[in-house]
């Protein structure tokens, strides 16, 4: 941490900051500069909160240097992590596709799409068993019914299956069926759920909140990893931005920035960001060239008659 | 809904869109314009999904007209809602303050702050019983211990108490103690929690997600109201934006825009948005002049030694 | 500047950074911490570019400490600046209103609105002489005609007049008529214009670009001040954000954050941010309570028949 | 245009809206729906301003349907435009690289980089002759000196050269030397400059403002095209967003969204968005796969000793 003093801060104010640092058990290093004095803190193993200095005067700015994430950092683990889902490896050197309908509408529809995907060579099937996110007036199958259908798809096609969990109480049941548990965008900050996933023995795909910074995203993954589950995949589906040309902005610079800091595999979700199927193939190609480890993509064999998410789903043929 | 055709769309493409609208049970109204044809849909009671037209050609744009929210709309209920918390009315014509420490650190600290606030005339006390949001390495009291302390504060000071709920499973227990349940920013899209709150008999203060549009915010409130609980307060604590001058952008235009569409009371959380206590008094004054129904504000009697959120907390004296 | 090394950076990499700092004429201070080494730079009078270290290895992050703005900073001038426009003081302790139609549509309309505002006690009249911003197909008066009308309004009503300048070549001519020159949002980064205004002997109201950070905004003002013109008013009309509830997000936290760093007066433009007149009165009241030095507000006596900006203009009666 | 009435709007309010539409010379089409009445407008050749209805009551929302851009639209010209710069075609089916240092620091440096790029097969050289954007305290060559150096580079290497114009007054002079004129991000809304470029007989590369929506970007291009110059290349260098992982968010969804609406070629500027050279190669590869027509990329043979933009420049070898 670096504490930058105002350029006219009196020596006694500087001394008070140094004394506070010492009282916290750390070591202050005062650096008188041409314009102002800055005070470095050493001896801290982790980040120090700014609040410890909130009552002191003469401070212009406090700059955090240490990062709060540890297990997700490639400073802690320098070799890239490969997460194995079913018999598919997700990690460096490969580009994997997880595909399926956004939600399970019925047993027959889901099975039909799954078979079509299996024929195209897809090995990872995903479908959400929950109702559409933010509309209380929609009807869907129950969580139990959804898992039963997924289980049947797995048995029939041999594909590994991935599905969403919405609450800590669902983790154990879902782990019995699914090969990969997905934390949707709107659940990235759902601490109880993250903690439960830290105890699960199934890999987790964590989607970035549409308002999460890089550090917030890594801290959410840190929750899962600190519970003991090291099989975490990061997935960016875009962030809120101005304009109406797509559902979310899918920022190309985020993937290399993330890869420079973490050993975890990074995937992208072009369907969520696009909101319209016409742009999904171009986004998938770009994600691959960018160096992502794969994509999560919505696929439906009859988007016009699907119950949810149809404008962004592509057909198995397009895939 | 309005379907805008490309300017060179052949008549048979226009006919196909009209036929699709009829097959959905609605009525199409084709409007040939100077540049292009637009097709209006009537007969629908609620919004129609764009996906029903995803496979048709010659469409340039689909514009949603009907809004999916109903119970939160002032078209459904034209008189403003007043929510009563303890003996305090939150609604039109008044400006209420809900104050307290961001988290309960210990029984003694919370009680001391509560007494100081009570002496200043505050009638609504809030404190979170959960650990700080996104750091798995922090330590806090248990939820049970937190509720016991809140219960004691209520008995000693007579203030109504508000606290956060993080999971559906906590709602019943918290309702037994708290006079107001708070859904934090990061839980606004937590559907299971919203559904449980719809069945609670205690008012709810719903905080806006830092990436929620006006419609998404109202839809989250719609979840609670559609479950039967009509005592909902909306509270904006800011949205993610560029720049580093504060924690979140607290957009002045959001409150009047919201008030024009809903009958629910709208509050603001200047502490969350500011991230620094120095600007909180000015934001509180501005929120009042803007026409908000009140503020949620972090208060600590010793910010420098608080365990969380201290940089944004003001002291009871400043309040 | 602080250079944060990777936690496993070898000593020779640290030495190379220190050597580079010395070669630039500054002094390095190496701080070995528990996790990693950070290197402070002193001796620099102004900010040091990160690019000087772009070819060195073992660096995790470079943190800027010194700020590039000087003349706008309240560290350079601790007393707040008051800018006098006509006989009206804009600065601490007062709240001034600059009002008028967004554009001059005709001599008669502008004069009629000016007289109505004068009767309401307004002392500062503004009108843009340029055509609407981003539509090449609109028709307006010429710059010369606009200035002639402004000159007449000034003579008839006695109000001080403010108008926009779009190019460096317009500054001299506009200075002969106007008491205040306005740099519109889309011109904040127009360096040639800023430089010409630095040589003008008329006060300048600089509007924030809808994508400017606090530092970028101050640097634009720095351009004007470094040219010799110290009469600068900062004005925030909002920034681009997600959602469609208004034209721009008008972030409440920006004004106090700016006031903490600069001695220049800070105004707000609620009309631009709102985009709809219904919310303008509430935003004006909030701006005043927030501590802004005034507002720039669009006023039209017949918004429905105005040629531009009518949806956001309020009438003189509402004002 | 579609005017959506409040659900309880009286018939006389609906009639008043229809009467206003007729008074503007257009035709109203009233559509009574289950929830509310919507009124379509036909007969308008171009967009109708919302302000014409600002004084009427009972209106819930006004939705624009017609778009203000014409010449940039692929409804006006269905075949994609190819822009020829020197002997290089920029348009569908190819991916071109425009490379060079962000600014000309000296004749020798620029010439050395140009020769290195020429050897690598680059045919389009770019260098800005202006000083760095937002710092008044930096020193650079004059515009004249810059153009002379560019002219010499063109003669020596045979590469086509591109350079930035900052003011309308520079267009004629720059057109005499450069094969492509660049409008930088901060000048996208600089109307005088766009108008001057509309009269130029040299192709223009227009960079997206970091706060421009898709429509605003097309309207800026419309300015140039409506002046007579049809040789316009659109280039996206990213938009402002939250977080600090890069300089700007480079939204993958923007390119296909733009390509669906316009016939103009679309390029990307990964260097501007990245702000750090390490991620530029991955962004270039992704831009190509995405279907962009090329990239504008900062290249310097000694980034550590460059005067500007060095952190984002890659070397000719990396390119």
XYZ file of N, CA and C in Angstrom, chain A residues 52 138 153 190 233 260:
18
model
N -8.314 2.036 7.810
C -7.459 2.277 8.976
C -6.902 3.705 8.995
N -43.208 -16.583 -16.074
C -42.941 -17.647 -17.033
C -43.054 -19.020 -16.354
N -30.222 -37.857 -21.082
C -29.421 -37.407 -22.225
C -27.993 -37.936 -22.123
N -23.046 -14.416 -5.454
C -23.919 -15.148 -4.544
C -23.038 -16.000 -3.627
N -13.449 -23.029 -14.051
C -13.302 -22.409 -15.370
C -13.923 -21.022 -15.305
N -3.150 -13.083 -18.151
C -1.852 -12.641 -17.638
C -1.770 -12.759 -16.110
